[in-house]
mmCIF file of C-alpha atoms in Angstrom:
data_model
loop_
_atom_site.group_PDB
_atom_site.id
_atom_site.type_symbol
_atom_site.label_atom_id
_atom_site.label_comp_id
_atom_site.label_asym_id
_atom_site.label_seq_id
_atom_site.Cartn_x
_atom_site.Cartn_y
_atom_site.Cartn_z
ATOM 1 C CA MET B 1 62.500 31.956 29.277
ATOM 2 C CA GLY B 2 59.791 31.642 26.614
ATOM 3 C CA PRO B 3 56.203 30.512 27.157
ATOM 4 C CA PRO B 4 55.640 27.066 28.636
ATOM 5 C CA ASP B 5 55.115 24.117 26.347
ATOM 6 C CA PRO B 6 51.440 23.411 26.246
ATOM 7 C CA ARG B 7 51.791 19.682 26.178
ATOM 8 C CA ARG B 8 54.141 19.704 29.121
ATOM 9 C CA ARG B 9 51.967 22.203 31.043
ATOM 10 C CA PHE B 10 48.916 19.755 30.471
ATOM 11 C CA GLU B 11 50.918 16.761 31.588
ATOM 12 C CA GLN B 12 51.949 18.566 34.788
ATOM 13 C CA ILE B 13 48.318 19.581 35.474
ATOM 14 C CA TYR B 14 47.117 16.020 34.806
ATOM 15 C CA THR B 15 49.739 14.357 36.844
ATOM 16 C CA GLU B 16 49.239 16.765 39.902
ATOM 17 C CA HIS B 17 45.554 16.752 39.943
ATOM 18 C CA TYR B 18 44.174 13.552 38.372
ATOM 19 C CA ALA B 19 43.868 11.701 41.658
ATOM 20 C CA ALA B 20 41.921 14.512 43.317
ATOM 21 C CA VAL B 21 39.657 15.055 40.297
ATOM 22 C CA ALA B 22 39.062 11.279 39.971
ATOM 23 C CA ALA B 23 38.094 10.986 43.598
ATOM 24 C CA TYR B 24 35.708 13.988 43.387
ATOM 25 C CA VAL B 25 33.969 12.455 40.347
ATOM 26 C CA ARG B 26 33.951 8.822 41.704
ATOM 27 C CA ARG B 27 32.062 10.044 44.863
ATOM 28 C CA ARG B 28 29.349 11.645 42.607
ATOM 29 C CA ALA B 29 28.931 9.357 39.647
ATOM 30 C CA ASP B 30 27.002 6.110 39.559
ATOM 31 C CA SER B 31 29.012 3.703 37.288
ATOM 32 C CA PRO B 32 32.619 3.148 36.237
ATOM 33 C CA ASP B 33 31.720 3.990 32.655
ATOM 34 C CA ASP B 34 30.320 7.341 33.771
ATOM 35 C CA ILE B 35 33.373 8.033 35.832
ATOM 36 C CA ALA B 36 35.535 7.364 32.923
ATOM 37 C CA ASP B 37 33.473 9.558 30.534
ATOM 38 C CA LEU B 38 33.424 12.437 32.991
ATOM 39 C CA LEU B 39 37.065 12.268 33.752
ATOM 40 C CA SER B 40 37.710 12.328 30.013
ATOM 41 C CA GLU B 41 35.527 15.263 29.607
ATOM 42 C CA VAL B 42 37.214 17.265 32.349
ATOM 43 C CA PHE B 43 40.661 16.767 30.959
ATOM 44 C CA THR B 44 39.631 17.197 27.470
ATOM 45 C CA THR B 45 38.205 20.749 28.478
ATOM 46 C CA ALA B 46 41.339 21.344 30.346
ATOM 47 C CA TRP B 47 43.400 20.641 27.169
ATOM 48 C CA ARG B 48 41.085 22.716 25.017
ATOM 49 C CA ARG B 49 41.194 25.616 27.526
ATOM 50 C CA LEU B 50 44.668 25.263 28.671
ATOM 51 C CA GLY B 51 45.269 28.969 28.537
ATOM 52 C CA GLU B 52 42.399 29.541 30.964
ATOM 53 C CA VAL B 53 43.516 27.141 33.525
ATOM 54 C CA PRO B 54 45.198 28.882 36.534
ATOM 55 C CA ALA B 55 48.633 28.097 37.755
ATOM 56 C CA GLY B 56 49.470 26.083 41.022
ATOM 57 C CA GLU B 57 46.885 24.909 43.384
ATOM 58 C CA ARG B 58 44.164 27.189 41.757
ATOM 59 C CA ALA B 59 44.119 24.648 38.896
ATOM 60 C CA LEU B 60 42.544 22.028 41.089
ATOM 61 C CA PHE B 61 39.670 24.178 41.981
ATOM 62 C CA TRP B 62 39.264 25.177 38.230
ATOM 63 C CA LEU B 63 39.135 21.360 37.474
ATOM 64 C CA TYR B 64 36.607 20.811 40.189
ATOM 65 C CA GLY B 65 34.405 23.545 38.723
ATOM 66 C CA VAL B 66 34.733 21.772 35.263
ATOM 67 C CA ALA B 67 33.868 18.533 36.791
ATOM 68 C CA ARG B 68 30.903 19.866 38.559
ATOM 69 C CA ARG B 69 29.429 21.329 35.416
ATOM 70 C CA ALA B 70 30.149 18.010 33.444
ATOM 71 C CA LEU B 71 28.410 16.143 36.233
ATOM 72 C CA ALA B 72 25.432 18.491 36.023
ATOM 73 C CA ASN B 73 25.312 18.058 32.230
ATOM 74 C CA HIS B 74 25.548 14.305 32.572
ATOM 75 C CA ARG B 75 22.630 14.187 35.129
ATOM 76 C CA ARG B 76 20.569 16.352 32.936
ATOM 77 C CA GLY B 77 21.314 14.055 29.962
ATOM 78 C CA GLU B 78 20.344 11.064 32.157
ATOM 79 C CA THR B 79 17.128 12.722 33.117
ATOM 80 C CA ARG B 80 16.241 13.340 29.520
ATOM 81 C CA ARG B 81 17.079 9.707 28.321
ATOM 82 C CA THR B 82 15.119 8.207 31.283
ATOM 83 C CA ALA B 83 12.050 10.431 30.233
ATOM 84 C CA LEU B 84 12.497 9.480 26.584
ATOM 85 C CA THR B 85 13.001 5.841 27.461
ATOM 86 C CA GLN B 86 9.780 5.959 29.554
ATOM 87 C CA ARG B 87 7.822 7.747 26.882
ATOM 88 C CA LEU B 88 8.917 5.238 24.165
ATOM 89 C CA GLY B 89 8.018 2.298 26.481
ATOM 90 C CA GLU B 90 4.535 3.719 26.981
ATOM 91 C CA GLU B 91 4.184 4.348 23.162
ATOM 92 C CA LEU B 92 5.317 0.801 22.443
ATOM 93 C CA ALA B 93 2.983 -0.679 24.932
ATOM 94 C CA ALA B 94 0.159 1.165 23.207
ATOM 95 C CA TRP B 95 1.204 -0.381 20.061
ATOM 96 C CA ALA B 96 1.334 -3.838 21.604
ATOM 97 C CA GLY B 97 1.633 -6.447 18.909
ATOM 98 C CA SER B 98 1.604 -6.132 15.099
ATOM 99 C CA PRO B 99 -1.343 -5.048 13.192
ATOM 100 C CA ALA B 100 -1.773 -8.604 12.218
ATOM 101 C CA ASP B 101 -2.338 -9.412 15.859
ATOM 102 C CA ARG B 102 -5.076 -6.829 16.043
ATOM 103 C CA ALA B 103 -6.841 -7.913 12.983
ATOM 104 C CA PRO B 104 -9.987 -10.065 13.353
ATOM 105 C CA GLY B 105 -9.313 -13.648 13.980
ATOM 106 C CA ALA B 106 -9.986 -15.082 10.477
ATOM 107 C CA ALA B 107 -8.185 -12.227 8.771
ATOM 108 C CA ARG B 108 -5.159 -12.692 11.030
ATOM 109 C CA ALA B 109 -5.061 -16.465 10.504
ATOM 110 C CA ALA B 110 -5.385 -16.154 6.783
ATOM 111 C CA PHE B 111 -2.567 -13.408 6.684
ATOM 112 C CA LEU B 112 -0.184 -15.757 8.771
ATOM 113 C CA ARG B 113 -0.915 -18.706 6.408
ATOM 114 C CA LEU B 114 0.642 -16.696 3.493
ATOM 115 C CA SER B 115 4.428 -16.965 2.619
ATOM 116 C CA ASP B 116 6.832 -14.612 4.210
ATOM 117 C CA ASP B 117 7.229 -12.870 0.831
ATOM 118 C CA ASP B 118 3.408 -12.376 0.528
ATOM 119 C CA ARG B 119 3.055 -11.106 3.943
ATOM 120 C CA GLU B 120 5.960 -8.492 3.547
ATOM 121 C CA VAL B 121 4.512 -7.005 0.363
ATOM 122 C CA LEU B 122 1.071 -6.810 1.794
ATOM 123 C CA ALA B 123 2.450 -5.270 4.972
ATOM 124 C CA LEU B 124 4.577 -2.640 2.799
ATOM 125 C CA ALA B 125 1.296 -1.655 1.047
ATOM 126 C CA GLY B 126 -1.145 -1.917 4.047
ATOM 127 C CA TRP B 127 0.742 -1.014 7.219
ATOM 128 C CA GLU B 128 3.541 1.179 5.889
ATOM 129 C CA GLY B 129 1.317 2.796 3.188
ATOM 130 C CA LEU B 130 3.685 2.394 0.308
ATOM 131 C CA GLY B 131 2.768 2.451 -3.280
ATOM 132 C CA GLY B 132 4.180 0.359 -6.117
ATOM 133 C CA ALA B 133 7.229 2.467 -6.870
ATOM 134 C CA GLU B 134 8.088 2.506 -3.297
ATOM 135 C CA ILE B 135 7.594 -1.022 -2.618
ATOM 136 C CA ALA B 136 9.894 -1.742 -5.729
ATOM 137 C CA ARG B 137 12.666 0.312 -4.088
ATOM 138 C CA VAL B 138 12.339 -1.650 -0.927
ATOM 139 C CA LEU B 139 12.221 -5.049 -2.571
ATOM 140 C CA GLY B 140 14.786 -4.101 -5.131
ATOM 141 C CA CYS B 141 12.770 -4.833 -8.187
ATOM 142 C CA SER B 142 10.970 -3.086 -11.049
ATOM 143 C CA ARG B 143 7.756 -1.242 -10.453
ATOM 144 C CA ILE B 144 5.977 -3.784 -12.597
ATOM 145 C CA ALA B 145 7.357 -6.771 -10.660
ATOM 146 C CA ALA B 146 6.272 -5.085 -7.277
ATOM 147 C CA ARG B 147 2.833 -4.456 -8.615
ATOM 148 C CA GLN B 148 2.419 -8.062 -9.764
ATOM 149 C CA ARG B 149 3.771 -9.416 -6.463
ATOM 150 C CA LEU B 150 1.201 -7.253 -4.532
ATOM 151 C CA HIS B 151 -1.664 -8.198 -6.846
ATOM 152 C CA ARG B 152 -0.749 -11.996 -6.394
ATOM 153 C CA ALA B 153 -0.433 -11.646 -2.651
ATOM 154 C CA ARG B 154 -3.832 -9.863 -2.428
ATOM 155 C CA LYS B 155 -5.263 -12.663 -4.475
ATOM 156 C CA ARG B 156 -3.757 -15.372 -2.223
ATOM 157 C CA LEU B 157 -5.049 -13.451 0.931
ATOM 158 C CA ALA B 158 -8.531 -13.200 -0.595
ATOM 159 C CA ALA B 159 -8.385 -17.041 -1.456
ATOM 160 C CA GLU B 160 -7.342 -17.750 2.128
ATOM 161 C CA LEU B 161 -10.122 -15.609 3.542
ATOM 162 C CA ALA B 162 -12.775 -17.326 1.162
ATOM 163 C CA ALA B 163 -11.456 -20.788 2.152
ATOM 164 C CA ALA B 164 -12.245 -19.831 5.821
ATOM 165 C CA ASP B 165 -15.798 -19.097 4.825
ATOM 166 C CA GLU B 166 -15.102 -15.478 5.712
ATOM 167 C CA ASP B 167 -17.688 -12.866 4.547
ATOM 168 C CA LEU B 168 -15.432 -10.992 2.032
ATOM 169 C CA ALA B 169 -17.926 -8.172 1.707
ATOM 170 C CA GLU B 170 -16.696 -6.709 5.017
ATOM 171 C CA TYR B 171 -13.207 -6.392 3.522
ATOM 172 C CA GLY B 172 -14.562 -4.530 0.456
ATOM 173 C CA PRO B 173 -15.458 -5.243 -3.264
ATOM 174 C CA ARG B 174 -11.729 -5.612 -4.145
ATOM 175 C CA ALA B 175 -11.423 -8.709 -1.809
ATOM 176 C CA VAL B 176 -14.539 -10.121 -3.380
ATOM 177 C CA ARG B 177 -13.257 -9.587 -6.968
ATOM 178 C CA LEU B 178 -9.820 -11.012 -6.061
ATOM 179 C CA ALA B 179 -11.276 -14.089 -4.447
ATOM 180 C CA LYS B 180 -13.537 -14.632 -7.576
ATOM 181 C CA GLU B 181 -10.227 -14.262 -9.654
ATOM 182 C CA SER B 182 -8.342 -16.934 -7.652
ATOM 183 C CA ALA B 183 -11.222 -19.438 -7.744
#
């Protein structure tokens, strides 16, 4: 008699011990999804390491050991994910609102009166710190077109600020010049 067929041996192990391993995992895991993932991991490990799985009843204890380690890894992963979620939540809370929301009232109002396209090109330049070539790639246009769009959007923003009787000097000499160009 030759060596046992690996598939048949795995099926036998699975059939004999699935219920016990499932009960073991079910008592220790929190959700049906976790249970399914853990059982899949246990029996995938058994298939990959089939040569190491002992014969008979000892196979069940070996599977319990695999399940125990899988549960420990799962819990460590959950702890890491929870910590990451909390850290990201804190960072996002610190960034509450967009940069437009944190701008002075008149600047925010002027920015929000612009078209979506103007706001996007200004945001790419101001908030994302992109240059003309990079803006062109994002917008899918030539560098010259991107520079023109940015220039025109800046002029319209300066005009909006001037129309609100905002002191453009606090926004810099470029804002003053752009407002004069658009007048």
